[in-house]
Amino acid sequence: MNFLSLLLPAVACVAMATSAHASPQVSGRKLMVDAADVQHYLDGSFPRSQKALGGLLALTVSQPRLTLPAGNRLNLQFDLAMAAAGGAPTQVGNVQLSSSLRYDAATRGFHLEQPTVDAFRPAMAGAELDSSTRGLLNSWLADYARREPIYRIDPAIANVMGALQVKSVGIENGRIAVDFNQDLGRLVPQGLLGN
């Protein structure tokens, strides 16, 4: 046995372990996704940057931290940095927002819906979120909510969901919960479901 024949299975196991996450759980008409799975997806989707003023400013959003309190709005925090004219980013602070959710069949994912910035903690004492930075942040947030999901459903499950109508999306017991118009449990093959 050579070194390469031992290395390939080990690399495959490591790749599977680092990319694996739990499947959504399905119970009747309801599909649920744990906060840890959404956080894992977010960790792989950030940092994100957006340029403004023809590239003179760049906003970088990083370190997303999700909580799913009871109710219909999630909480999301992230760190915010700004760079001017191609310079190194400077930490601006930590932004806290809340948002309801929507399921988008086109992206097969959950998107922020009507996000609002609830709090800002500056990186330096006495600093504030000025109007131009707030405007850039709101522009990025609206674009992100429209185009990018905070979590994308496995394509095999999403294909089944495509024929169903979403009745509601909310948060239950620390999980995102989607109610459909039909029994999803009967439509999704058992091997795709979480326990």
mmCIF file of C-alpha atoms in Angstrom:
data_model
loop_
_atom_site.group_PDB
_atom_site.id
_atom_site.type_symbol
_atom_site.label_atom_id
_atom_site.label_comp_id
_atom_site.label_asym_id
_atom_site.label_seq_id
_atom_site.Cartn_x
_atom_site.Cartn_y
_atom_site.Cartn_z
ATOM 1 C CA MET A 1 0.000 0.000 0.000
ATOM 2 C CA ASN A 2 1.448 3.357 -0.953
ATOM 3 C CA PHE A 3 1.103 6.704 0.788
ATOM 4 C CA LEU A 4 -1.316 8.100 -1.832
ATOM 5 C CA SER A 5 -3.794 5.228 -1.383
ATOM 6 C CA LEU A 6 -3.894 5.991 2.366
ATOM 7 C CA LEU A 7 -4.058 9.755 1.926
ATOM 8 C CA LEU A 8 -7.030 9.943 -0.459
ATOM 9 C CA PRO A 9 -9.577 8.258 1.875
ATOM 10 C CA ALA A 10 -8.340 10.371 4.802
ATOM 11 C CA VAL A 11 -8.738 13.594 2.795
ATOM 12 C CA ALA A 12 -12.233 12.514 1.720
ATOM 13 C CA CYS A 13 -13.248 11.855 5.349
ATOM 14 C CA VAL A 14 -11.947 15.248 6.481
ATOM 15 C CA ALA A 15 -13.754 17.012 3.628
ATOM 16 C CA MET A 16 -17.015 15.261 4.498
ATOM 17 C CA ALA A 17 -16.653 16.089 8.196
ATOM 18 C CA THR A 18 -15.965 19.784 7.608
ATOM 19 C CA SER A 19 -18.749 20.300 5.069
ATOM 20 C CA ALA A 20 -21.421 18.151 6.701
ATOM 21 C CA HIS A 21 -24.275 19.676 8.587
ATOM 22 C CA ALA A 22 -27.583 18.340 9.770
ATOM 23 C CA SER A 23 -30.508 18.126 7.411
ATOM 24 C CA PRO A 24 -33.655 20.109 8.022
ATOM 25 C CA GLN A 25 -36.241 18.245 10.047
ATOM 26 C CA VAL A 26 -39.679 17.645 8.607
ATOM 27 C CA SER A 27 -42.820 17.000 10.599
ATOM 28 C CA GLY A 28 -46.041 16.918 8.603
ATOM 29 C CA ARG A 29 -46.468 20.259 6.873
ATOM 30 C CA LYS A 30 -43.562 21.848 8.742
ATOM 31 C CA LEU A 31 -39.863 22.055 7.826
ATOM 32 C CA MET A 32 -37.444 23.179 10.580
ATOM 33 C CA VAL A 33 -33.810 24.266 10.397
ATOM 34 C CA ASP A 34 -31.654 24.510 13.537
ATOM 35 C CA ALA A 35 -29.863 27.754 14.380
ATOM 36 C CA ALA A 36 -26.500 25.928 14.291
ATOM 37 C CA ASP A 37 -27.082 24.949 10.645
ATOM 38 C CA VAL A 38 -27.986 28.519 9.687
ATOM 39 C CA GLN A 39 -24.904 29.799 11.545
ATOM 40 C CA HIS A 40 -22.717 27.267 9.706
ATOM 41 C CA TYR A 41 -24.106 28.502 6.379
ATOM 42 C CA LEU A 42 -23.541 32.148 7.353
ATOM 43 C CA ASP A 43 -19.955 31.431 8.455
ATOM 44 C CA GLY A 44 -19.216 30.132 4.956
ATOM 45 C CA SER A 45 -20.889 33.142 3.281
ATOM 46 C CA PHE A 46 -18.949 35.938 5.008
ATOM 47 C CA PRO A 47 -17.020 38.266 4.895
ATOM 48 C CA ARG A 48 -18.819 40.298 2.227
ATOM 49 C CA SER A 49 -17.797 43.637 0.748
ATOM 50 C CA GLN A 50 -19.604 46.324 -1.176
ATOM 51 C CA LYS A 51 -18.083 49.284 -2.962
ATOM 52 C CA ALA A 52 -19.631 52.738 -3.158
ATOM 53 C CA LEU A 53 -18.882 56.092 -4.771
ATOM 54 C CA GLY A 54 -17.191 54.470 -7.738
ATOM 55 C CA GLY A 55 -14.909 52.396 -5.541
ATOM 56 C CA LEU A 56 -13.793 55.241 -3.276
ATOM 57 C CA LEU A 57 -15.373 53.508 -0.274
ATOM 58 C CA ALA A 58 -15.672 49.835 0.555
ATOM 59 C CA LEU A 59 -17.854 48.381 3.283
ATOM 60 C CA THR A 60 -16.901 44.974 4.707
ATOM 61 C CA VAL A 61 -19.321 42.930 6.784
ATOM 62 C CA SER A 62 -17.885 39.972 8.717
ATOM 63 C CA GLN A 63 -18.313 37.684 11.717
ATOM 64 C CA PRO A 64 -22.081 37.088 11.530
ATOM 65 C CA ARG A 65 -23.660 35.875 14.787
ATOM 66 C CA LEU A 66 -27.213 34.591 14.663
ATOM 67 C CA THR A 67 -29.788 34.080 17.407
ATOM 68 C CA LEU A 68 -33.323 32.809 16.926
ATOM 69 C CA PRO A 69 -35.478 34.121 19.771
ATOM 70 C CA ALA A 70 -39.132 33.170 20.082
ATOM 71 C CA GLY A 71 -41.350 35.205 17.805
ATOM 72 C CA ASN A 72 -41.179 35.995 14.131
ATOM 73 C CA ARG A 73 -37.899 37.966 13.921
ATOM 74 C CA LEU A 74 -34.330 36.698 14.104
ATOM 75 C CA ASN A 75 -31.397 38.647 15.526
ATOM 76 C CA LEU A 76 -28.159 38.997 13.597
ATOM 77 C CA GLN A 77 -24.951 40.780 14.626
ATOM 78 C CA PHE A 78 -21.910 41.422 12.498
ATOM 79 C CA ASP A 79 -18.723 43.451 12.488
ATOM 80 C CA LEU A 80 -18.463 46.403 10.145
ATOM 81 C CA ALA A 81 -15.279 47.841 8.598
ATOM 82 C CA MET A 82 -14.707 50.646 6.067
ATOM 83 C CA ALA A 83 -11.873 51.300 3.651
ATOM 84 C CA ALA A 84 -11.279 54.462 1.645
ATOM 85 C CA ALA A 85 -9.610 54.665 -1.777
ATOM 86 C CA GLY A 86 -8.246 51.120 -1.680
ATOM 87 C CA GLY A 87 -6.690 51.504 1.768
ATOM 88 C CA ALA A 88 -6.737 48.966 4.569
ATOM 89 C CA PRO A 89 -10.125 48.449 6.262
ATOM 90 C CA THR A 90 -10.710 50.192 9.590
ATOM 91 C CA GLN A 91 -13.074 48.649 12.125
ATOM 92 C CA VAL A 92 -16.199 50.772 12.519
ATOM 93 C CA GLY A 93 -18.076 48.673 15.054
ATOM 94 C CA ASN A 94 -20.657 45.984 15.647
ATOM 95 C CA VAL A 95 -24.130 46.206 14.109
ATOM 96 C CA GLN A 96 -27.165 44.436 15.547
ATOM 97 C CA LEU A 97 -30.240 43.936 13.424
ATOM 98 C CA SER A 98 -33.512 42.074 13.547
ATOM 99 C CA SER A 99 -35.497 40.713 10.639
ATOM 100 C CA SER A 100 -38.434 38.576 9.720
ATOM 101 C CA LEU A 101 -37.891 35.836 7.147
ATOM 102 C CA ARG A 102 -39.211 34.741 3.796
ATOM 103 C CA TYR A 103 -38.634 31.593 1.771
ATOM 104 C CA ASP A 104 -37.651 32.195 -1.861
ATOM 105 C CA ALA A 105 -38.225 29.248 -4.208
ATOM 106 C CA ALA A 106 -35.872 30.746 -6.841
ATOM 107 C CA THR A 107 -32.842 30.738 -4.526
ATOM 108 C CA ARG A 108 -34.149 27.779 -2.487
ATOM 109 C CA GLY A 109 -33.297 29.680 0.629
ATOM 110 C CA PHE A 110 -34.409 31.802 3.538
ATOM 111 C CA HIS A 111 -33.913 35.544 3.114
ATOM 112 C CA LEU A 112 -34.079 38.465 5.494
ATOM 113 C CA GLU A 113 -37.379 40.306 5.164
ATOM 114 C CA GLN A 114 -37.693 43.929 6.303
ATOM 115 C CA PRO A 115 -34.422 43.970 8.294
ATOM 116 C CA THR A 116 -33.886 46.865 10.679
ATOM 117 C CA VAL A 117 -30.687 48.075 12.339
ATOM 118 C CA ASP A 118 -31.510 47.996 16.069
ATOM 119 C CA ALA A 119 -28.185 48.876 17.698
ATOM 120 C CA PHE A 120 -24.619 49.903 16.938
ATOM 121 C CA ARG A 121 -21.569 49.492 19.181
ATOM 122 C CA PRO A 122 -18.654 51.576 17.896
ATOM 123 C CA ALA A 123 -15.148 50.116 17.695
ATOM 124 C CA MET A 124 -13.780 53.291 19.327
ATOM 125 C CA ALA A 125 -15.324 55.028 22.324
ATOM 126 C CA GLY A 126 -17.407 58.032 21.344
ATOM 127 C CA ALA A 127 -17.691 57.072 17.679
ATOM 128 C CA GLU A 128 -21.078 56.957 15.989
ATOM 129 C CA LEU A 129 -22.528 55.503 12.836
ATOM 130 C CA ASP A 130 -22.507 58.579 10.573
ATOM 131 C CA SER A 131 -25.210 59.145 7.963
ATOM 132 C CA SER A 132 -23.066 58.146 4.959
ATOM 133 C CA THR A 133 -21.956 54.877 6.597
ATOM 134 C CA ARG A 134 -25.533 54.186 7.709
ATOM 135 C CA GLY A 135 -26.732 54.841 4.138
ATOM 136 C CA LEU A 136 -24.144 52.461 2.702
ATOM 137 C CA LEU A 137 -25.032 49.852 5.321
ATOM 138 C CA ASN A 138 -28.757 50.137 4.567
ATOM 139 C CA SER A 139 -28.041 49.858 0.832
ATOM 140 C CA TRP A 140 -25.951 46.717 1.384
ATOM 141 C CA LEU A 141 -28.568 45.247 3.721
ATOM 142 C CA ALA A 142 -31.415 45.772 1.225
ATOM 143 C CA ASP A 143 -29.349 44.230 -1.594
ATOM 144 C CA TYR A 144 -28.253 41.293 0.575
ATOM 145 C CA ALA A 145 -31.829 40.620 1.750
ATOM 146 C CA ARG A 146 -33.094 40.666 -1.828
ATOM 147 C CA ARG A 147 -30.406 38.494 -3.436
ATOM 148 C CA GLU A 148 -28.685 36.319 -0.829
ATOM 149 C CA PRO A 149 -30.206 33.719 1.482
ATOM 150 C CA ILE A 150 -29.064 33.327 5.069
ATOM 151 C CA TYR A 151 -29.554 29.594 4.553
ATOM 152 C CA ARG A 152 -30.054 27.488 1.419
ATOM 153 C CA ILE A 153 -32.062 24.242 1.488
ATOM 154 C CA ASP A 154 -30.496 21.057 0.096
ATOM 155 C CA PRO A 155 -31.471 20.938 -3.622
ATOM 156 C CA ALA A 156 -33.037 17.471 -3.312
ATOM 157 C CA ILE A 157 -35.403 18.713 -0.601
ATOM 158 C CA ALA A 158 -35.950 22.081 -2.305
ATOM 159 C CA ASN A 159 -37.060 20.329 -5.507
ATOM 160 C CA VAL A 160 -39.930 18.749 -3.573
ATOM 161 C CA MET A 161 -40.739 22.053 -1.861
ATOM 162 C CA GLY A 162 -40.956 23.866 -5.203
ATOM 163 C CA ALA A 163 -44.427 22.453 -5.859
ATOM 164 C CA LEU A 164 -45.747 23.526 -2.449
ATOM 165 C CA GLN A 165 -47.043 26.855 -1.216
ATOM 166 C CA VAL A 166 -45.502 28.460 1.866
ATOM 167 C CA LYS A 167 -48.171 29.406 4.408
ATOM 168 C CA SER A 168 -45.852 30.989 6.983
ATOM 169 C CA VAL A 169 -42.205 31.344 8.012
ATOM 170 C CA GLY A 170 -41.290 31.950 11.647
ATOM 171 C CA ILE A 171 -39.105 30.940 14.551
ATOM 172 C CA GLU A 172 -40.017 28.134 16.937
ATOM 173 C CA ASN A 173 -37.856 26.741 19.740
ATOM 174 C CA GLY A 174 -34.619 28.161 18.328
ATOM 175 C CA ARG A 175 -35.308 26.904 14.802
ATOM 176 C CA ILE A 176 -36.574 28.434 11.583
ATOM 177 C CA ALA A 177 -39.963 26.847 10.878
ATOM 178 C CA VAL A 178 -41.819 26.872 7.569
ATOM 179 C CA ASP A 179 -45.437 25.750 7.268
ATOM 180 C CA PHE A 180 -46.544 24.450 3.863
ATOM 181 C CA ASN A 181 -49.954 23.807 2.358
ATOM 182 C CA GLN A 182 -49.301 20.032 2.100
ATOM 183 C CA ASP A 183 -47.691 17.268 4.131
ATOM 184 C CA LEU A 184 -44.015 17.628 3.266
ATOM 185 C CA GLY A 185 -43.108 14.483 5.228
ATOM 186 C CA ARG A 186 -44.831 12.308 2.639
ATOM 187 C CA LEU A 187 -43.070 13.961 -0.291
ATOM 188 C CA VAL A 188 -39.429 14.104 0.877
ATOM 189 C CA PRO A 189 -37.490 10.808 0.674
ATOM 190 C CA GLN A 190 -36.652 9.605 4.208
ATOM 191 C CA GLY A 191 -32.891 9.481 3.564
ATOM 192 C CA LEU A 192 -32.849 13.278 3.136
ATOM 193 C CA LEU A 193 -34.466 14.138 6.445
ATOM 194 C CA GLY A 194 -32.863 14.898 9.791
ATOM 195 C CA ASN A 195 -33.860 12.959 12.871
#
